[in-house]
Coordinates of C-alpha atoms in Angstrom, one line a residue:
Chain A
M1 CA -0.2 0.0 -0.1
S2 CA 3.1 2.1 0.0
E3 CA 2.6 3.5 -3.6
T4 CA -1.4 4.7 -2.4
Q5 CA 0.2 7.2 0.3
G6 CA 3.4 8.3 -2.1
F7 CA 6.1 6.5 -0.5
P8 CA 9.3 6.4 -2.6
P9 CA 10.2 3.0 -3.4
G10 CA 12.0 1.0 -0.6
W11 CA 11.1 4.3 1.9
S12 CA 9.2 3.4 4.8
Y13 CA 7.6 7.1 4.7
N14 CA 6.6 9.7 2.2
P15 CA 9.3 13.0 2.6
A16 CA 6.7 14.8 0.5
S17 CA 3.9 14.4 3.0
W18 CA 2.7 17.6 4.5
G19 CA 4.0 16.3 7.9
Q20 CA 7.2 16.4 6.8
R21 CA 6.8 20.0 4.9
V22 CA 4.9 22.2 6.6
P23 CA 7.5 22.8 9.7
I24 CA 10.3 23.6 7.4
V25 CA 7.8 26.3 5.8
L26 CA 7.5 27.3 8.9
L27 CA 10.6 27.6 10.2
A28 CA 11.2 29.5 6.5
I29 CA 8.3 31.9 7.1
L30 CA 9.8 32.4 11.0
G31 CA 13.4 33.1 9.0
F32 CA 11.7 35.4 6.1
G33 CA 10.3 37.8 9.5
I34 CA 14.0 38.1 11.1
A35 CA 15.4 38.7 8.1
T36 CA 12.8 41.1 6.7
Y37 CA 13.3 42.9 10.2
M38 CA 16.8 43.1 10.2
A39 CA 17.0 44.0 6.4
L40 CA 14.5 47.2 7.1
F41 CA 16.8 48.2 10.0
Q42 CA 19.9 48.1 7.7
L43 CA 17.5 50.4 5.2
N44 CA 16.9 52.6 8.1
V45 CA 12.9 51.9 8.1
F46 CA 13.6 51.5 11.9
G47 CA 16.1 53.5 13.9
T48 CA 16.9 50.7 16.5
V49 CA 17.3 46.9 16.1
W50 CA 16.1 44.8 19.4
E51 CA 19.5 43.3 21.4
P52 CA 18.6 41.5 24.5
F53 CA 22.3 40.2 25.2
F54 CA 25.6 42.2 23.4
G55 CA 24.1 45.5 23.8
N56 CA 25.6 47.5 20.8
D57 CA 27.0 44.4 19.1
S58 CA 23.7 43.9 16.6
R59 CA 24.3 47.6 15.2
K60 CA 27.9 46.8 14.7
I61 CA 27.5 43.6 12.9
L62 CA 24.5 44.6 10.8
T63 CA 26.1 48.3 9.9
S64 CA 29.2 46.5 9.0
S65 CA 31.5 46.9 6.0
V66 CA 30.3 42.7 5.3
S67 CA 26.9 43.5 5.5
R68 CA 27.1 46.3 2.8
V69 CA 29.5 44.3 0.0
L70 CA 26.5 43.4 -2.2
P71 CA 23.9 46.1 -4.0
I72 CA 21.0 45.4 -1.1
P73 CA 21.9 45.0 2.9
D74 CA 22.9 41.1 3.3
A75 CA 19.8 40.6 5.9
A76 CA 17.8 41.8 2.5
L77 CA 19.5 38.6 0.7
G78 CA 18.7 35.8 3.6
A79 CA 15.2 37.2 3.3
I80 CA 15.2 36.4 -0.4
G81 CA 16.3 33.1 0.5
Y82 CA 13.9 32.2 3.3
L83 CA 11.1 33.3 1.0
A84 CA 12.7 30.9 -1.8
D85 CA 13.0 28.3 0.7
A86 CA 9.4 28.9 1.8
L87 CA 7.9 28.7 -1.8
T88 CA 9.7 26.1 -2.9
G89 CA 8.9 23.8 0.1
A90 CA 5.0 24.8 -0.1
I91 CA 4.8 24.4 -3.9
G92 CA 3.2 21.0 -5.1
G93 CA 1.7 18.0 -3.7
T94 CA 2.2 15.0 -1.8
R95 CA 3.9 13.3 -4.6
R96 CA 6.0 16.1 -5.9
W97 CA 9.2 14.2 -5.6
R98 CA 8.4 12.5 -8.6
T99 CA 5.7 14.7 -10.5
M100 CA 7.8 17.9 -10.1
P101 CA 10.8 17.1 -8.9
W102 CA 12.5 20.4 -10.1
I103 CA 10.9 21.8 -7.3
V104 CA 12.3 19.6 -4.8
I105 CA 15.6 19.8 -6.1
M106 CA 15.3 24.0 -6.0
F107 CA 13.8 23.4 -2.7
G108 CA 17.4 21.7 -1.6
L109 CA 19.4 23.9 -3.4
A110 CA 17.9 26.9 -2.0
V111 CA 18.3 25.8 2.0
G112 CA 21.9 24.3 1.8
P113 CA 23.3 27.4 0.6
L114 CA 21.1 30.0 2.9
G115 CA 22.7 27.5 5.7
F116 CA 26.2 27.8 4.9
I117 CA 26.1 31.8 4.1
S118 CA 24.5 32.0 7.8
V119 CA 27.3 30.2 9.3
L120 CA 30.0 32.1 7.3
L121 CA 28.8 35.2 8.6
V122 CA 28.2 33.8 12.1
I123 CA 32.0 32.8 12.2
L124 CA 32.3 36.3 10.9
Q125 CA 30.9 38.4 13.4
P126 CA 33.8 37.9 16.5
V127 CA 36.4 37.2 14.0
M128 CA 36.4 40.3 11.7
F129 CA 34.4 42.5 14.3
D130 CA 34.4 40.9 17.2
A131 CA 30.5 41.5 18.2
W132 CA 27.6 39.1 18.5
C133 CA 24.6 39.7 17.2
T134 CA 21.1 37.9 18.6
L135 CA 19.0 38.1 15.7
C136 CA 21.8 36.8 13.5
L137 CA 22.6 33.7 15.5
C138 CA 19.1 32.7 15.4
S139 CA 18.5 33.2 11.4
A140 CA 21.4 30.9 11.4
A141 CA 20.4 28.5 13.8
I142 CA 17.1 28.2 11.4
S143 CA 18.4 27.9 8.6
V144 CA 20.7 25.1 9.9
I145 CA 18.2 23.7 11.6
M146 CA 16.0 23.5 8.1
I147 CA 18.8 21.4 6.1
G148 CA 18.4 17.9 7.6
P149 CA 14.5 18.1 7.2
A150 CA 15.0 18.9 3.6
M151 CA 17.0 16.7 2.7
D152 CA 15.4 13.4 2.7
E153 CA 12.8 14.9 -0.1
F154 CA 15.9 16.1 -2.0
L155 CA 17.4 12.3 -1.8
A156 CA 14.0 11.0 -3.0
S157 CA 13.9 13.4 -6.0
M158 CA 17.4 12.1 -7.0
Q159 CA 16.9 8.6 -6.4
Y160 CA 13.6 9.1 -8.7
M161 CA 15.8 11.0 -11.2
R162 CA 18.6 7.7 -11.2
R163 CA 16.0 5.5 -12.2
V164 CA 14.4 7.7 -14.8
K165 CA 17.8 7.6 -16.5
D166 CA 18.3 3.9 -15.8
A167 CA 15.1 3.1 -17.6
R168 CA 16.3 5.6 -20.6
V169 CA 13.3 7.7 -19.9
S170 CA 14.2 11.7 -21.0
L171 CA 15.8 13.1 -18.0
W172 CA 14.8 16.5 -18.8
K173 CA 11.0 15.8 -19.4
A174 CA 10.7 13.5 -16.1
F175 CA 13.0 16.4 -14.1
W176 CA 9.9 19.2 -15.3
G177 CA 7.4 16.7 -14.6
Y178 CA 6.0 16.7 -18.3
K179 CA 2.7 14.6 -18.2
E180 CA 3.7 12.1 -21.0
V181 CA 6.5 11.0 -18.8
Q182 CA 3.9 10.4 -15.2
G183 CA 4.3 6.8 -14.4
K184 CA 6.2 5.7 -16.7
V185 CA 9.1 5.2 -14.0
I186 CA 7.5 5.7 -10.3
Chain B
M1 CA 20.4 11.5 17.7
W2 CA 21.7 12.0 21.7
A3 CA 25.5 12.1 20.4
Q4 CA 24.9 14.7 17.7
V5 CA 22.9 17.2 20.3
L6 CA 25.9 17.0 22.6
N7 CA 27.8 17.7 19.7
A8 CA 26.2 20.6 18.9
L9 CA 26.1 21.5 22.5
L10 CA 30.2 20.9 21.9
G11 CA 29.9 23.8 18.8
I12 CA 28.1 26.0 20.8
W13 CA 30.0 26.0 24.3
L14 CA 33.5 26.4 22.2
M15 CA 32.0 29.3 20.2
A16 CA 31.3 30.9 23.7
S17 CA 34.0 29.8 25.8
P18 CA 36.8 32.4 25.3
A19 CA 34.8 34.9 26.8
I20 CA 33.9 32.4 29.7
I21 CA 37.0 31.1 30.5
G22 CA 39.6 33.3 29.2
S23 CA 41.8 33.1 26.1
E24 CA 44.6 34.7 23.5
K25 CA 43.4 36.1 20.5
I26 CA 44.8 33.2 18.0
A27 CA 43.1 30.7 20.6
T28 CA 40.0 33.0 20.3
D29 CA 39.8 33.2 16.9
N30 CA 40.3 29.5 16.8
A31 CA 37.5 28.5 18.4
H32 CA 34.8 31.2 16.8
I33 CA 35.3 29.6 13.5
A34 CA 35.5 25.6 14.6
G35 CA 32.8 25.9 17.1
P36 CA 29.8 26.7 14.7
I37 CA 31.1 24.3 12.1
I38 CA 31.2 21.9 15.0
A39 CA 27.5 23.0 16.0
S40 CA 26.2 23.0 12.3
F41 CA 27.4 19.4 11.0
A42 CA 25.8 18.0 14.4
V43 CA 22.5 19.7 13.6
I44 CA 22.3 18.6 10.2
S45 CA 23.0 15.1 11.4
W46 CA 19.7 15.0 13.9
W47 CA 18.0 14.0 10.6
E48 CA 18.3 10.3 9.4
A49 CA 18.6 10.9 6.1
T50 CA 21.8 13.1 6.7
R51 CA 23.1 11.4 10.4
S52 CA 26.5 10.5 7.7
V53 CA 27.0 14.6 8.3
R54 CA 28.1 13.5 11.8
L55 CA 31.5 12.1 10.2
Y56 CA 32.2 15.9 8.9
N57 CA 33.1 16.5 12.6
L58 CA 35.8 14.1 12.2
P59 CA 38.3 16.2 10.6
V60 CA 37.3 19.6 12.7
G61 CA 37.6 17.8 15.8
A62 CA 41.1 16.6 14.8
W63 CA 42.3 19.8 14.1
L64 CA 41.2 20.9 17.4
L65 CA 43.3 18.7 19.1
L66 CA 46.5 19.7 16.9
A67 CA 45.2 23.3 17.2
P68 CA 47.1 24.3 20.7
W69 CA 50.4 22.9 18.9
V70 CA 50.5 24.2 15.1
L71 CA 49.1 27.6 16.7
Q72 CA 51.2 27.7 19.1
Y73 CA 48.5 28.4 22.4
Q74 CA 50.5 30.6 25.0
H75 CA 47.9 29.8 28.0
T76 CA 46.6 26.8 29.5
A77 CA 42.8 27.1 29.7
P78 CA 42.2 27.3 25.9
L79 CA 44.9 24.4 25.2
V80 CA 42.8 21.8 27.7
N81 CA 39.6 23.4 26.5
D82 CA 40.5 22.6 22.6
M83 CA 42.3 19.0 23.7
V84 CA 39.2 17.9 25.5
V85 CA 36.1 19.2 23.1
G86 CA 38.7 17.3 20.1
A87 CA 38.5 14.6 21.7
L88 CA 34.8 14.6 22.6
V89 CA 33.6 15.6 19.2
I90 CA 35.9 12.9 17.5
G91 CA 33.8 10.1 19.7
L92 CA 30.6 11.5 19.9
S93 CA 30.7 11.7 15.9
L94 CA 31.4 8.5 15.7
V95 CA 28.3 7.1 17.4
K96 CA 25.8 6.7 14.4
G97 CA 22.5 6.1 16.6
K98 CA 19.2 4.1 15.3
I99 CA 18.5 4.2 12.1
T100 CA 14.8 3.4 12.5
D101 CA 13.1 4.3 8.7
Q102 CA 14.0 3.4 5.3
Y103 CA 15.5 5.7 2.4
G104 CA 15.6 3.6 -0.4
G105 CA 19.0 2.9 -1.2
G106 CA 20.3 6.0 0.6
W107 CA 22.6 8.6 -1.2
S108 CA 25.0 5.8 -2.6
A109 CA 21.4 4.6 -5.1
I110 CA 22.0 8.1 -6.8
W111 CA 25.3 7.0 -8.1
K112 CA 24.6 3.4 -8.6
S113 CA 23.3 2.2 -11.8
K114 CA 20.5 -0.7 -11.7
E115 CA 20.2 -1.7 -15.1
Q116 CA 17.4 -3.6 -16.2

């Protein structure tokens, strides 16, 4: 009965079920909120930034040279990343690991680099500026926590693409979920 | 999983430790770099599908054992801290823990061809 429930072959559960995906989407929305708040501070919409532990450190970090390396403030880039995570996590039904691998693979690829950049920024805070920023740390923790639970669905889609290749079905059509290849390979 | 929870806490401890036990510049920077890396790899490996990421902490733990000598720490506190944390991280990274779900052959199934 595992196929009727959308389990990938050889799996004991469906990684694309809502129970698996909703917590990740909620985390991404929380991260989006935090990053947006920090970006608005960086854009001078807010005059102060919430910092319960490290005094003036958050201001130091959020107005640092690193935060202005790109044309947009780094927190705005983070907000865009979280939004991409939330959208690619939410779009598609519970069989999307095989009906639309492109979105699952984009989801996996969106979650990974966001986590990596967040950790890099956490390292730069104390090493370059001798300061800590509470909300930046929260944001980094969220983005790292999201990686593990997102990867099982990514794995299911990658295994599906492997089976598509072995069955000599068009990888391109399977990747984009063309109707004509649906059901040829499970 | 409990072992990787402990490793995540060890990583966070490493980040906080220079402010608590006192340290010198080079040892402080080293702890501030290694700490987040250890915590991140540990957190990613909390989930079964990515449990093998715990092994990425082995070289980081080994570096902590070497760092006091390579970077020539002058103070005892960060030296002892790095050695103890490094040894614990290596030991805990080797604990795989229970895997209760099945993942269709795991990550290696992506690279292996099953010709029919």
